[in-house]
Structures are given as C-alpha cells and as structure tokens.
Coordinates of C-alpha atoms in Angstrom, one line a residue:
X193 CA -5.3 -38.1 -90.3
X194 CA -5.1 -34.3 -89.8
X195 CA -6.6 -32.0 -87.1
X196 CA -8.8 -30.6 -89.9
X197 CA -10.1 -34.1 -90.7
X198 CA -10.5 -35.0 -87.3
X199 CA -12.7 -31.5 -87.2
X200 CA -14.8 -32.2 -89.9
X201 CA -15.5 -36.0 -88.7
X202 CA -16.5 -34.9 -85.5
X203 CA -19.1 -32.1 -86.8
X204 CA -20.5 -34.9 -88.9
X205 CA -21.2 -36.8 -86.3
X206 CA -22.3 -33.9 -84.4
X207 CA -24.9 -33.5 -87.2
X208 CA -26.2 -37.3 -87.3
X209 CA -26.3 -37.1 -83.4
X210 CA -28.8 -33.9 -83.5
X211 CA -31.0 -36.0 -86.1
X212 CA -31.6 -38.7 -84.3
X213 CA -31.8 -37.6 -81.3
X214 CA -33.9 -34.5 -81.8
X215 CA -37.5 -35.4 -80.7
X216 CA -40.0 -34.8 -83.7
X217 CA -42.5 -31.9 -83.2
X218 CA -44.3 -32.3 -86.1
X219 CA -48.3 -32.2 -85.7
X220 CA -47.7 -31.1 -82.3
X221 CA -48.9 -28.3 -80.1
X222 CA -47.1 -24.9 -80.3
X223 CA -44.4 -23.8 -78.4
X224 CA -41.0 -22.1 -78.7
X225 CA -38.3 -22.6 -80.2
X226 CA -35.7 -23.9 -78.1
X227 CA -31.7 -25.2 -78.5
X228 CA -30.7 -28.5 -80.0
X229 CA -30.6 -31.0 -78.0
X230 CA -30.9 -28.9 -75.1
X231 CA -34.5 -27.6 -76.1
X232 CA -35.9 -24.9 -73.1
X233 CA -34.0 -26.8 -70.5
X234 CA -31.6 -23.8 -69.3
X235 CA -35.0 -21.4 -69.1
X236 CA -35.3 -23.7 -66.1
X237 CA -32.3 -22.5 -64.5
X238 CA -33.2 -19.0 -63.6
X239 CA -37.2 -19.2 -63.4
X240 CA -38.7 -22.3 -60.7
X241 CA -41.4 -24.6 -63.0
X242 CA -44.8 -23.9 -62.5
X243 CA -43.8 -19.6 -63.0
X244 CA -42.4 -20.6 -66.1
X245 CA -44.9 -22.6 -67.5
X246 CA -47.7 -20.1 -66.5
X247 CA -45.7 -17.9 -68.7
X248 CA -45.1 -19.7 -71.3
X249 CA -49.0 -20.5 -71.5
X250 CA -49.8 -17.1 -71.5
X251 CA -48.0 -16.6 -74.9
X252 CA -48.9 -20.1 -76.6
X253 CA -52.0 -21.1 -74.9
X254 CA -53.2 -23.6 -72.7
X255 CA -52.2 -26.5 -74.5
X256 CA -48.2 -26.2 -75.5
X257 CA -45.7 -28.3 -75.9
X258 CA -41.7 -27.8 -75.2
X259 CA -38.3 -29.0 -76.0
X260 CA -36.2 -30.1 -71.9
X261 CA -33.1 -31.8 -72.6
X262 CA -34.5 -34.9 -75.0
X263 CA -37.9 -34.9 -73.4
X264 CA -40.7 -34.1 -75.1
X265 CA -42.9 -32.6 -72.7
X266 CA -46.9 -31.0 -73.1
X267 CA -48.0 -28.9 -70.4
X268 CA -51.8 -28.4 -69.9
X269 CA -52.8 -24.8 -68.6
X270 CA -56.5 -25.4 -68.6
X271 CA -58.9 -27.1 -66.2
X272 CA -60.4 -28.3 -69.6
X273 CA -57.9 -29.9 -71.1
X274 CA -57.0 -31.2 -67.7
X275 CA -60.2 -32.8 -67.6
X276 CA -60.2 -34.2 -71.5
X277 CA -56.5 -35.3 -71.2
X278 CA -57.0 -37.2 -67.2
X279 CA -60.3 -38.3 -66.9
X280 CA -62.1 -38.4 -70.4
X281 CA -58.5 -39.9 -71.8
X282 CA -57.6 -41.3 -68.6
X283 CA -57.4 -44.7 -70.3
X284 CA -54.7 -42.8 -72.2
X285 CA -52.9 -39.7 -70.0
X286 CA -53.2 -41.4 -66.2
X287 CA -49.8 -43.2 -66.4
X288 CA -46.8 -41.9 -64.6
X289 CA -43.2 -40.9 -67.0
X290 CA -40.2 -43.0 -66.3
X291 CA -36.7 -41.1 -65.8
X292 CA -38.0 -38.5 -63.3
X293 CA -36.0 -37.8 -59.9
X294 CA -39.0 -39.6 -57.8
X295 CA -39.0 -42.7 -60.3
X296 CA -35.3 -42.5 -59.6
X297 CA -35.9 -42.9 -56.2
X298 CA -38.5 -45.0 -55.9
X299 CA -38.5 -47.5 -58.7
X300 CA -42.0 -47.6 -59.6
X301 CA -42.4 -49.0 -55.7
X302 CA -45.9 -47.0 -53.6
X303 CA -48.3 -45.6 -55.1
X304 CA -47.0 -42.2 -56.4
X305 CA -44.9 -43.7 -59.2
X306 CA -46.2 -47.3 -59.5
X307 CA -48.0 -48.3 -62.9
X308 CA -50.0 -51.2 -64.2
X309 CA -50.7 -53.9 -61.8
X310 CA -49.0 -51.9 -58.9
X311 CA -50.8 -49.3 -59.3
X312 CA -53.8 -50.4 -60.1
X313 CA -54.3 -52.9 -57.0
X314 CA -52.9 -51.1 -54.6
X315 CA -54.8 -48.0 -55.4
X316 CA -58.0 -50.1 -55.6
X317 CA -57.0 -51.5 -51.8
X318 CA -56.5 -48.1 -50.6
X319 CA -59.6 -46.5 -51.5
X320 CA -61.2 -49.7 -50.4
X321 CA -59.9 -49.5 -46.4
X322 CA -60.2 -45.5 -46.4
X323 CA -63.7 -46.2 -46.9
X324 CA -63.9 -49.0 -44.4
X325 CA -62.0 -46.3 -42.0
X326 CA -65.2 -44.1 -42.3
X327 CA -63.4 -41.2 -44.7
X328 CA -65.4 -38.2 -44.6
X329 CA -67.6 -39.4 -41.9
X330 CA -67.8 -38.8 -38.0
X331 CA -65.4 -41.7 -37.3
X332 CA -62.7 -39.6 -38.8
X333 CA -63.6 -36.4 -37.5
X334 CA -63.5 -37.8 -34.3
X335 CA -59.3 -38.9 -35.1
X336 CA -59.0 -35.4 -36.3
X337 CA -60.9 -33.4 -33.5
X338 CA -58.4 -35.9 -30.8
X339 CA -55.4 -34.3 -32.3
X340 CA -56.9 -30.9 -32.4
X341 CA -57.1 -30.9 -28.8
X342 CA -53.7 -31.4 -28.0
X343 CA -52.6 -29.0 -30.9
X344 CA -54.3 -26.3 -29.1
X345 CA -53.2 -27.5 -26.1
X346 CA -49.5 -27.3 -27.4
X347 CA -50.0 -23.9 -28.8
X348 CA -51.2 -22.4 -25.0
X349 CA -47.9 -22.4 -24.0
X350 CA -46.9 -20.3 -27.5
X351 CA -49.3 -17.4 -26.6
X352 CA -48.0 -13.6 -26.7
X353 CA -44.4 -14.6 -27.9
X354 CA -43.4 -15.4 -31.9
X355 CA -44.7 -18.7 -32.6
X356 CA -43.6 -20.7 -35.5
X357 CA -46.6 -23.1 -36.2
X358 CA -45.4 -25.3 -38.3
X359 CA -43.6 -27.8 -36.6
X360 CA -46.1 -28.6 -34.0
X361 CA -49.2 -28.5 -37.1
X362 CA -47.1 -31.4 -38.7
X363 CA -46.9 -33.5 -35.8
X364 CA -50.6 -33.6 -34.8
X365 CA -51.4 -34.1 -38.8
X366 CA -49.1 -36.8 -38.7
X367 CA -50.4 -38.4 -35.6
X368 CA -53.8 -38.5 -37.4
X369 CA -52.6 -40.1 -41.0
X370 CA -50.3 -42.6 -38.2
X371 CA -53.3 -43.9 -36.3
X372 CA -55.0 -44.4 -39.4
X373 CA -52.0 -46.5 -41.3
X374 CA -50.7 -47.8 -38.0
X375 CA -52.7 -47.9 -35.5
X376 CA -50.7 -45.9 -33.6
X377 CA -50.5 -42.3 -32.2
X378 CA -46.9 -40.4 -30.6
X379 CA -47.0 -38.2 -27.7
X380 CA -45.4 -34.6 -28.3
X381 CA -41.9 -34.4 -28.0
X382 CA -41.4 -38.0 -29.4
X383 CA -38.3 -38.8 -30.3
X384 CA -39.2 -40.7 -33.0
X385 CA -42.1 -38.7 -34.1
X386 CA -39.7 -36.1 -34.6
X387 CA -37.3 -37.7 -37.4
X388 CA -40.0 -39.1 -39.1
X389 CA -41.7 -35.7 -39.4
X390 CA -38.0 -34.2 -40.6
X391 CA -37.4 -37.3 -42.8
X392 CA -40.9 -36.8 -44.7
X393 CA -40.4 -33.0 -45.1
X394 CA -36.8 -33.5 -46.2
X395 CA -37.5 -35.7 -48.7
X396 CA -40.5 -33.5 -50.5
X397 CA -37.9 -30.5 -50.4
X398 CA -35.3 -32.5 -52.4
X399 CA -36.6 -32.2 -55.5
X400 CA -39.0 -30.1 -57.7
X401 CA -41.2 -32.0 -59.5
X402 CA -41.0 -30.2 -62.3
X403 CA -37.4 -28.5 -62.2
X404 CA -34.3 -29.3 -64.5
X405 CA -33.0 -32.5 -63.0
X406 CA -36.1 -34.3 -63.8
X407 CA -35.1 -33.3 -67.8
X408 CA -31.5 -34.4 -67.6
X409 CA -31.0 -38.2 -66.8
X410 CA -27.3 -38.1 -67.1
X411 CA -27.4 -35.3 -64.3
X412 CA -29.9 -37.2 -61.8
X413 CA -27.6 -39.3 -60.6
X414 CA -25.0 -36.4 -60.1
X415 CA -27.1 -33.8 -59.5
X416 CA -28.8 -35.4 -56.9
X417 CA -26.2 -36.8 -55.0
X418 CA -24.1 -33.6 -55.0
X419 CA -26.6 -32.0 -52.7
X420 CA -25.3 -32.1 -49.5
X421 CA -28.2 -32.6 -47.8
X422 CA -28.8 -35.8 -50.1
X423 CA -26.5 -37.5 -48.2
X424 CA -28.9 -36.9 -45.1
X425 CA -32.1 -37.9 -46.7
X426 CA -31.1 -40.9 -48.1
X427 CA -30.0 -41.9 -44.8
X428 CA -33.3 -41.0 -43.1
X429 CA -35.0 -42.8 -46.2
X430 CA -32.9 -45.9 -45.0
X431 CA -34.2 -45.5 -41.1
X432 CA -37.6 -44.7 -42.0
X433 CA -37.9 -48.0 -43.9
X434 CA -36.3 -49.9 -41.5
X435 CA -38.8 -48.5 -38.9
X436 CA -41.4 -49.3 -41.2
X437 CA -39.8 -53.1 -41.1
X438 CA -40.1 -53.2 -37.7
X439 CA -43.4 -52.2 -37.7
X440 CA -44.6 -54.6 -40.2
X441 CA -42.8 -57.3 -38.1
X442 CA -44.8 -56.5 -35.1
X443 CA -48.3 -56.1 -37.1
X444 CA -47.4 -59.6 -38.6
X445 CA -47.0 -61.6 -34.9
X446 CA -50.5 -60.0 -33.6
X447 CA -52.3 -60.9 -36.9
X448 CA -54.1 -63.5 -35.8
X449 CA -55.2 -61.5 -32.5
X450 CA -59.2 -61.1 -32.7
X451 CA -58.6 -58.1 -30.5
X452 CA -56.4 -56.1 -33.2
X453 CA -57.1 -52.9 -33.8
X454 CA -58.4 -51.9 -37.6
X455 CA -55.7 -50.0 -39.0
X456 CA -54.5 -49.9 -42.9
X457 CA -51.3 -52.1 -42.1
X458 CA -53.1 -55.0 -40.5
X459 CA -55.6 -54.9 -43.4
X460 CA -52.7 -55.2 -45.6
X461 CA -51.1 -57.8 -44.4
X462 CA -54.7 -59.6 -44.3
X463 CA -54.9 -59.4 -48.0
X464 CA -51.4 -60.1 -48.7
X465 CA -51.9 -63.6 -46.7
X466 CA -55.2 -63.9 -48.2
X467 CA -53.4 -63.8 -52.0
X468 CA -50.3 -66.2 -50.8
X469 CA -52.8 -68.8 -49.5
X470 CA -54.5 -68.8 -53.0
X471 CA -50.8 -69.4 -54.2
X472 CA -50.8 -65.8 -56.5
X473 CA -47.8 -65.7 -58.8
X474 CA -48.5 -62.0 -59.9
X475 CA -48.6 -61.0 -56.0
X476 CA -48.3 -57.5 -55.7
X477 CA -48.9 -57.2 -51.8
X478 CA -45.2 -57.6 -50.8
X479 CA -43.5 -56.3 -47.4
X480 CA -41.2 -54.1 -49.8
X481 CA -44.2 -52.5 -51.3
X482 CA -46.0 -52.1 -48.0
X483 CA -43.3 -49.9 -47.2
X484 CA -43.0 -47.9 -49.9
X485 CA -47.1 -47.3 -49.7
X486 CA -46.9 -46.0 -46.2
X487 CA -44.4 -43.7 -47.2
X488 CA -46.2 -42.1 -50.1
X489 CA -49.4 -41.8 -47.7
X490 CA -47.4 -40.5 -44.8
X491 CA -46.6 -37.8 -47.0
X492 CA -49.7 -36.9 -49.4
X493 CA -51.4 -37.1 -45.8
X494 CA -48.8 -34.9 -44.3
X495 CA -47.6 -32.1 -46.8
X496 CA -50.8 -31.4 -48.3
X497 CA -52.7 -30.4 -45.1
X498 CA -49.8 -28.6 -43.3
X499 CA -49.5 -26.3 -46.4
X500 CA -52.3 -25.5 -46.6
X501 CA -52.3 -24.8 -43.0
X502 CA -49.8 -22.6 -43.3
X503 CA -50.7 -20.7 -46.6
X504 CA -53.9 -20.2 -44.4
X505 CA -52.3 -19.1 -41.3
X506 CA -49.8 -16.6 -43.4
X507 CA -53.4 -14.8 -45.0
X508 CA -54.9 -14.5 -42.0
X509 CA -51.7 -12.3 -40.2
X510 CA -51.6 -10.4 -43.7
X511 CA -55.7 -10.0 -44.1
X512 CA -56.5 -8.7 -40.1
X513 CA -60.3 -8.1 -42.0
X514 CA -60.4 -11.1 -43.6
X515 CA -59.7 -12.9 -40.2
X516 CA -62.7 -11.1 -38.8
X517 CA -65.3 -11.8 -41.5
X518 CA -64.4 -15.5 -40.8
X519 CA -64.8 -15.5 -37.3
X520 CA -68.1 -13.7 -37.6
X521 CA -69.4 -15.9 -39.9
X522 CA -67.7 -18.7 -37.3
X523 CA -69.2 -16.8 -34.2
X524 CA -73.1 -16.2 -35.5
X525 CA -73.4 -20.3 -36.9
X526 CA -71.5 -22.1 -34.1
X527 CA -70.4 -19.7 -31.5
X528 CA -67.5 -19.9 -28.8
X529 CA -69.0 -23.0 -27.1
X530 CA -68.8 -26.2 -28.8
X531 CA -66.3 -27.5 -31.4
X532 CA -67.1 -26.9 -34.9
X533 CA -68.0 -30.3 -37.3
X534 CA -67.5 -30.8 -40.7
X535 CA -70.9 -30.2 -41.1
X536 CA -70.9 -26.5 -39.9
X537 CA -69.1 -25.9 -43.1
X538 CA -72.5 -26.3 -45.1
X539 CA -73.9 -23.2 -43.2
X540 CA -70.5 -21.0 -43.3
X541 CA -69.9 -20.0 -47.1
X542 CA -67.3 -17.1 -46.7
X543 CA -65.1 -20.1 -44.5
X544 CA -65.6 -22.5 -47.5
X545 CA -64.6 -19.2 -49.9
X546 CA -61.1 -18.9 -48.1
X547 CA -60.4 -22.3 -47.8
X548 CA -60.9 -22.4 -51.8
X549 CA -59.0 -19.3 -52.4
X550 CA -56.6 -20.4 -50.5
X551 CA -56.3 -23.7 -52.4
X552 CA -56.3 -21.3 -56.0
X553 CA -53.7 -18.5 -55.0
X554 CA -51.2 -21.3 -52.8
X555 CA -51.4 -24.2 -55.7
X556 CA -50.1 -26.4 -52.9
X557 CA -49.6 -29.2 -55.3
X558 CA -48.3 -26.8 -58.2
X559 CA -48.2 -30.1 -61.1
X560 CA -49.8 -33.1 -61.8
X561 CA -47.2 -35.2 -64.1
X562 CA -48.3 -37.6 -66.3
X563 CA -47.0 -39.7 -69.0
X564 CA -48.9 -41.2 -72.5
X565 CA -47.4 -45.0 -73.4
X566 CA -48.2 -45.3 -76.8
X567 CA -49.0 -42.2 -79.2
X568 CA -52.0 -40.5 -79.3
X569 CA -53.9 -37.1 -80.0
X570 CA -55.1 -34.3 -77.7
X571 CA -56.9 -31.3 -79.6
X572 CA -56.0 -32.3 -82.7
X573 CA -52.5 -32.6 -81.9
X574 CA -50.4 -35.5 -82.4
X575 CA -48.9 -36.7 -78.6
X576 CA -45.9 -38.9 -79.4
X577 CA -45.6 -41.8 -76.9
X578 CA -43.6 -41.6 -73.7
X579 CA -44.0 -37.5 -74.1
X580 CA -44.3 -36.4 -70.8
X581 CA -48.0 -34.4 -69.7
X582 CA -47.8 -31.7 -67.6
X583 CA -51.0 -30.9 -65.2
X584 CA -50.2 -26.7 -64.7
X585 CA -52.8 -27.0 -61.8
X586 CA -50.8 -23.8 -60.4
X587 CA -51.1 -22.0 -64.0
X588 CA -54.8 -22.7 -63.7
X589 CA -54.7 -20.5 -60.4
X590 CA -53.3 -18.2 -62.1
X591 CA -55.1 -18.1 -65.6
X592 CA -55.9 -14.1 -65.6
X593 CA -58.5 -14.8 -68.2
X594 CA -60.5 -16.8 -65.6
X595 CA -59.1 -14.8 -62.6
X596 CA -59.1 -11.3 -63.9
X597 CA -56.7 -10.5 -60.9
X598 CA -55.2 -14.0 -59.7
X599 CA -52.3 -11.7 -57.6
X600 CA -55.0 -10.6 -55.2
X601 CA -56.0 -13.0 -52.6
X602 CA -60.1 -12.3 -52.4
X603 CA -62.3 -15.2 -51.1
X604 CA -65.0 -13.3 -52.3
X605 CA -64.8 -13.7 -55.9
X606 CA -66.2 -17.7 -54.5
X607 CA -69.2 -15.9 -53.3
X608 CA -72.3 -15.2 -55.5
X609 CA -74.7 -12.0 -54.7
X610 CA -77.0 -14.1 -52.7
X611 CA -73.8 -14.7 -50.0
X612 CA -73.7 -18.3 -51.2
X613 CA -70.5 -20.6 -52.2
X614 CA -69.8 -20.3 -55.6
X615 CA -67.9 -23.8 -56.5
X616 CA -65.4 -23.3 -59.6
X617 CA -64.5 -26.0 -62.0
X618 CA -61.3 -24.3 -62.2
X619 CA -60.0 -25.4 -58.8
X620 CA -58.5 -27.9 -59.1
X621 CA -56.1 -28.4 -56.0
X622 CA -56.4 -32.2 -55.8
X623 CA -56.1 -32.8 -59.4
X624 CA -58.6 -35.2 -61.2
X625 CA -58.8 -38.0 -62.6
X626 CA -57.6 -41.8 -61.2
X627 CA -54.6 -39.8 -60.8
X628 CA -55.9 -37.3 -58.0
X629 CA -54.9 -36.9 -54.7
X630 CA -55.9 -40.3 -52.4
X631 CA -55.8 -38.0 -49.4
X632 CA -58.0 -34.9 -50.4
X633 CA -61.2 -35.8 -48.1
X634 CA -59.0 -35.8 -45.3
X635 CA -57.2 -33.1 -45.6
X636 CA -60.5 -30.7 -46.4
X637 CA -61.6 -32.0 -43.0
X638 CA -58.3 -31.5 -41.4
X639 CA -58.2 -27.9 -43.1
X640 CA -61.7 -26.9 -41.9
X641 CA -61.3 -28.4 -38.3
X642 CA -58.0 -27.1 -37.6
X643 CA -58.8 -23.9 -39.3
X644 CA -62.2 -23.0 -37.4
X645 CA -60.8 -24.8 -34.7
X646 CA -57.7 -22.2 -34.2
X647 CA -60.2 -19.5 -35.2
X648 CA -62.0 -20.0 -32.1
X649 CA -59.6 -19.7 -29.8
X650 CA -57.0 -17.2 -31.1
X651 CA -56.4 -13.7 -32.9
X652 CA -53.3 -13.9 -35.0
X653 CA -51.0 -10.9 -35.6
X654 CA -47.3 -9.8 -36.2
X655 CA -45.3 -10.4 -33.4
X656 CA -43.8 -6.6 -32.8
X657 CA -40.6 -5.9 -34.1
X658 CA -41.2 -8.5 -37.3
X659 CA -42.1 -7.6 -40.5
X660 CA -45.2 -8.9 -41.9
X661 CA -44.8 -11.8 -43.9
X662 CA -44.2 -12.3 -47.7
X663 CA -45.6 -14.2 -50.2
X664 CA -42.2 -15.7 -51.5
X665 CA -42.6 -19.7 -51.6
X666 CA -40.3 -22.7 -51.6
X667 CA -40.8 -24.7 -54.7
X668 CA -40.3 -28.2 -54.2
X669 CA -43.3 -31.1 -54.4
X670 CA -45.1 -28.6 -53.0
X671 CA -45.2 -24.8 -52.9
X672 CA -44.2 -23.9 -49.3
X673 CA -44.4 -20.6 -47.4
X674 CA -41.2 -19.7 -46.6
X675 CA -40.7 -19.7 -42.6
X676 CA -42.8 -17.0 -40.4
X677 CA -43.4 -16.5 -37.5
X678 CA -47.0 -15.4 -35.9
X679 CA -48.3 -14.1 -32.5
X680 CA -51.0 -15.6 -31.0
X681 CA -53.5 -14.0 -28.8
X682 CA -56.7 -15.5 -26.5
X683 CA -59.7 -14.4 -27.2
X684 CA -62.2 -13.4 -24.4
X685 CA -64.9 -15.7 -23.2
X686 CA -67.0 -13.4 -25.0
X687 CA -67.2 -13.8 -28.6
X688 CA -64.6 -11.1 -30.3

C-alpha cells in the first residue's frame, strides 16, 4: 500500500468521522458558523464565557445556539426565555448536562449536579429544614446580626490602614451558613475555619462554569489536573470530606440526645434513620451524600454573599456620592442608634436600588447551566436532547436594549419618580425556576445587614498612595472582584 493510498484512506475516514460526529443543527436556533468538529470552541480561548456569549447575543439574538467541541449548546439571553425554558418548561430544561468539569468532580453527588431522585429529595429536604430554621424570619436575623458583631469588631482594629475585607467577610458568612448546617460556630483565627474557608474558595476558582474545559471531555481530565494548583484542591477536597466524616460521626453518637441542638445535619441523619427503619431500598440519605450536600451549601451560602459583599464594597470606594445617599436614606429611617432589621429595608428604597444594581452590573452567578434529556422545542426551534441550555443571567445584566447603558453603575434607574423601588423582572441574580439558588433569602439578609450594618459605622475611601479600584473581575463560578484594598474610617457619634 502506498503513502498516497494510505493518504486518501485516511481523508476518507476523516470525512465519515465529521458526518457522524457533527451535531445536527437543523430546525435549530441561529448562530454562527463555527469549525468542524471544533465548532466555536477556540473563540473561548481568548474571550472568558459570559463576555462572549453577551456578544454573540447581541448579533443573533437572545435565543442562539452554537457549535463547542461536539456539544451542542443554546444559550438564553433573555429573562423571558429564561422564564419559558426553566420554569414554564421546567418539567423539560431544569436538569443538569453530564460531562461538565463540576459533574467530573462530583459525580452527580450534592445538590448542584445531582438529578432525578437525588435531586429531587434532597432538594425537597432542604427547603423543608431551611424553613423549619426560620429562613427570612427573625430567628435568622438574629444568626446573622451575632456574626455581624464580631465582624465589626474584627474590622476596629483595620481602621485608618489598607484593609483587605475579604477574608474576614468570608469567615463570619461562613460561621453563619456553619451554625446553621452544623450547629457549630469558629472563633476568629481558627485554624480550621481557615482551610475550610481557602478550600471552598479554591475550589469555585478552579473552574469556569462555562469556559472551554467544560466543552472538551478528552481535555477534562488533562486539563484539569495540569493546573498546579489542582493538585492542592483536590487534596483540601479530600480533608474537607474527611472533616465532614468526622463531623457526621460525632452528630451520629449524640442523636439520640433530647438536648441536641436543631441544626441541618442532625435533621439529616433523623431522616436518613427514619428511611432505613422502614427498610428503603432506593435510599438516597447516605453519609456519602451528606457530605457532598454540605459542601454545595457551604459554598452557595458562602460565595454568593461574600461577592456581593465585595462588588458592594468596591462601588461604594468608587461612588463617594453614592455612599452618601445611602447613608442618608440609612441615617433619616434608622439613625446611628440601633441595629438595622430586615425590615428597615421596606422603608429605604435607594438601599434596595443599590443592592439590585449591584446584583445587575456584578452578575455574581454569571450562568445558570442546564441540560434537556429527551428532545424538545423552545420558540419554535427544535432542542435536540442532551444539548446543553445556557442561562446568560450576566448577558441579561447587560442586555443594552433593556439597560440603555448597562456600563454605568446607577441604582437609580430602580427608582420610579415617586422615590419608590422599582422591582425589574430582568434581575435575575438567583436564577429561577426549581433550579434557582437554595440560599438567595439568606444571602439578601446577609447583604442588607452586613451592608447597612458597615454603613453605620464607617466611611470607606482609597487608602493614600493606591489607586482606585477597577472593575476587572475573576471569572470562575462566580464573577469576583479582583483583590483591593479599602480604608476604613469611624464615623462621629453624630450622624455624618
């Protein structure tokens, strides 16, 4: 056989491999034109997901469909077709795409990437006990307001010199979601507290949800592991889990204790004894899963709240007059003397307007991905099954026909001419649909508390000799601020 044979042979096969692997587009929504094989994937490369996707929306629409590596993938840049796709076809839309990083990771173990039965029960049992736990109502506040304290406390010490918040925000967000799932609460400076804090946060900065390993199964494996600091998550997966053994362990000998404390993992384990004793074959409430659970709540209850925190913090030393209108408002409904509730918020619009524009221009959770099992229809468009459904909740921010200027950060466009809260269908921060974020009541507590809370006590400025911060963010699960630092400074006694 000849070199030239051994040519053409191969560029046959060549050929039959493009045709059946090329994913057919026919009946679907537009889009471009992308490589075979390959599809849009390199675009991916040189531009981080959401950006791109915003783009490409503003050439095809909000309802578009693309080519990454063999996946077919529709992205949805409407809060619209958000709606119609995850809540009015949630039967349909609200299942989660195998072959991504996280399902890599995680096996369809938690919440975040569990299906069916999983999912389904263990999102039921969660709702259930964050209801029992008093969500949105004083009981929580009180959990919050505890860990305010010492925040402020913490931050004392932090006045007149560059402060970077962030660290100490996570640990008193985290002591809050811990008490809650644990029953427990960590001193500052915790040794433990600490790791678990850096373990969470590493793991969410691994991987972009929707960046080009999750497009390139071959690569997941390599990709993932070539990053050195892979290595060191993996590991502090591995210690986290086997803390969260222990803990389960302990919460397991004190079960039968009338005196236990309520917590999620003591309910848990309740239920999980409850199912064994009625000799359950399809038991889902396993220690393995428990695990895994706590994890994916640790973190929703973590990540979220600290970014927004933080984008919060980083408009406040950039908007000097924006920081005064909210302590204004803050000043004439409350004043200087008592602590703020979540309450207060009903009488303090131009708050609520910031704390929703930050949600619009920060897009903490920047996509909500989805996955269809079985072929359907979305517009008029034919979805093949196992395509994966894109939630662009950041290209929703952004949509300049609803925004007119999304690049400009103005709480006021959520006020109305009578100074009261205008509430937009288009923010979307928590997603919707069975699919939304578990956490989002607490963390709009935690954002107004800690917020007003810090507004109260401090001015925030540029320490000297810094620049002021930038908008540049770190695109990961979440979009991030990128590091800054802030000076604090007391206010008087009297109000200013």
């Amino acid at each position: 056989m000849t070199w030239l044979t051994l040519l053409l042979l191969g560029l046959v096969m060549l050929l039959v491999l493009l045709v059946v692997l090329q994913p057919d587009s026919k009946g679907m929504p537009p889009g471009p034109k992308g490589l075979p094989l390959i599809g849009n994937l390199f675009d991916l490369l040189w531009e981080d997901s959401p950006r791109y996707f915003n783009r490409m929306a503003e050439k095809y629409g909000p309802l578009y469909s693309l080519q990454l590596g063999l996946r077919r993938v529709v992205v949805i840049n409407s809060s619209h077709w958000l709606t119609q796709a995850f809540v009015r076809q949630g039967d349909m839309f609200n299942h989660r795409p195998r072959g991504t990083v996280l399902s890599f990771i995680m096996g369809g173990k938690g919440i975040a990437d569990a299906e069916d039965q999983v999912w389904r029960e263990s999102r039921r049992f969660t709702l259930h006990v964050l209801r029992d736990f008093g969500m949105g109502k004083s009981s929580v506040e009180a959990y919050v307001n505890r860990e305010l304290h010492d925040f402020l406390e913490t931050t004392q010490k932090k006045v007149g010199q560059p402060y970077d918040v962030h660290y100490d925000l996570a640990t008193s967000v985290l002591n809050i979601v811990w008490h809650m799932f644990v029953g427990e609460r960590f001193t500052m400076g915790d040794k433990n507290l600490k790791w678990i804090v850096d373990s969470l946060e590493m793991s969410l900065t691994l991987v972009e949800q929707g960046g080009f390993l999750n497009y390139t199964p071959m690569l997941q494996f390599i990709g993932t592991f070539l990053k050195p600091k892979a290595f060191k998550v993996g590991a502090n997966v591995k210690h986290r889990l086997d803390y969260f053994t222990q803990l389960i362990a302990d919460h397991k000998n004190n079960l039968d204790n009338p005196d236990r404390p309520f917590d999620f993992m003591y309910e848990y384990l309740a239920e999980q004894r409850k199912q064994i004793e009625q000799g359950r074959k399809d038991i889902v409430f396993t220690d393995n899963q428990l695990k895994w659970l706590i994890s994916d709540l640790f973190i929703v209850g973590l990540d979220t709240t600290v970014t927004t925190l933080r984008w919060c913090l980083l408009f406040l030393v950039r908007h000097p007059e924006i920081e005064e209108k909210l302590f204004q408002e803050l000043d004439s409904v409350i004043g200087i003397d008592r602590h703020p509730t979540y309450e207060d918020r009903l009488r303090m619009p131009y708050t609520e307007a910031f704390i929703n524009e930050v949600f619009r221009y920060g897009s903490i959770t920047p996509l909500a991905l989805h996955g269809n099992p079985e072929e359907t229809t979305l517009n008029g468009f034919r979805i093949p099954k196992r395509s994966w459904i894109i939630g662009n909740i950041y290209g929703i921010h952004w949509d300049r026909n609803v925004w007119n200027d999304p690049e400009n950060f103005r709480p006021e466009r959520f006020i109305d001419k009578d100074g009261q809260l205008i509430r937009s269908e288009n923010v979307v921060a928590f997603s919707v649909g069975r699919r939304n974020c578990l956490g989002e009541s607490l963390a709009r507590i935690e954002t107004f508390q800690f917020l007003t809370g810090m507004l109260q006590k401090y001015k925030f400025g540029v320490p000297e000799g810094h620049p002021i911060p930038g908008l540049g963010c770190q695109c990961g699960v979440t979009l991030n601020p990128k590091p800054f630092d802030l000076l604090l400074t007391e206010r008087s006694a009297k109000a200013g």
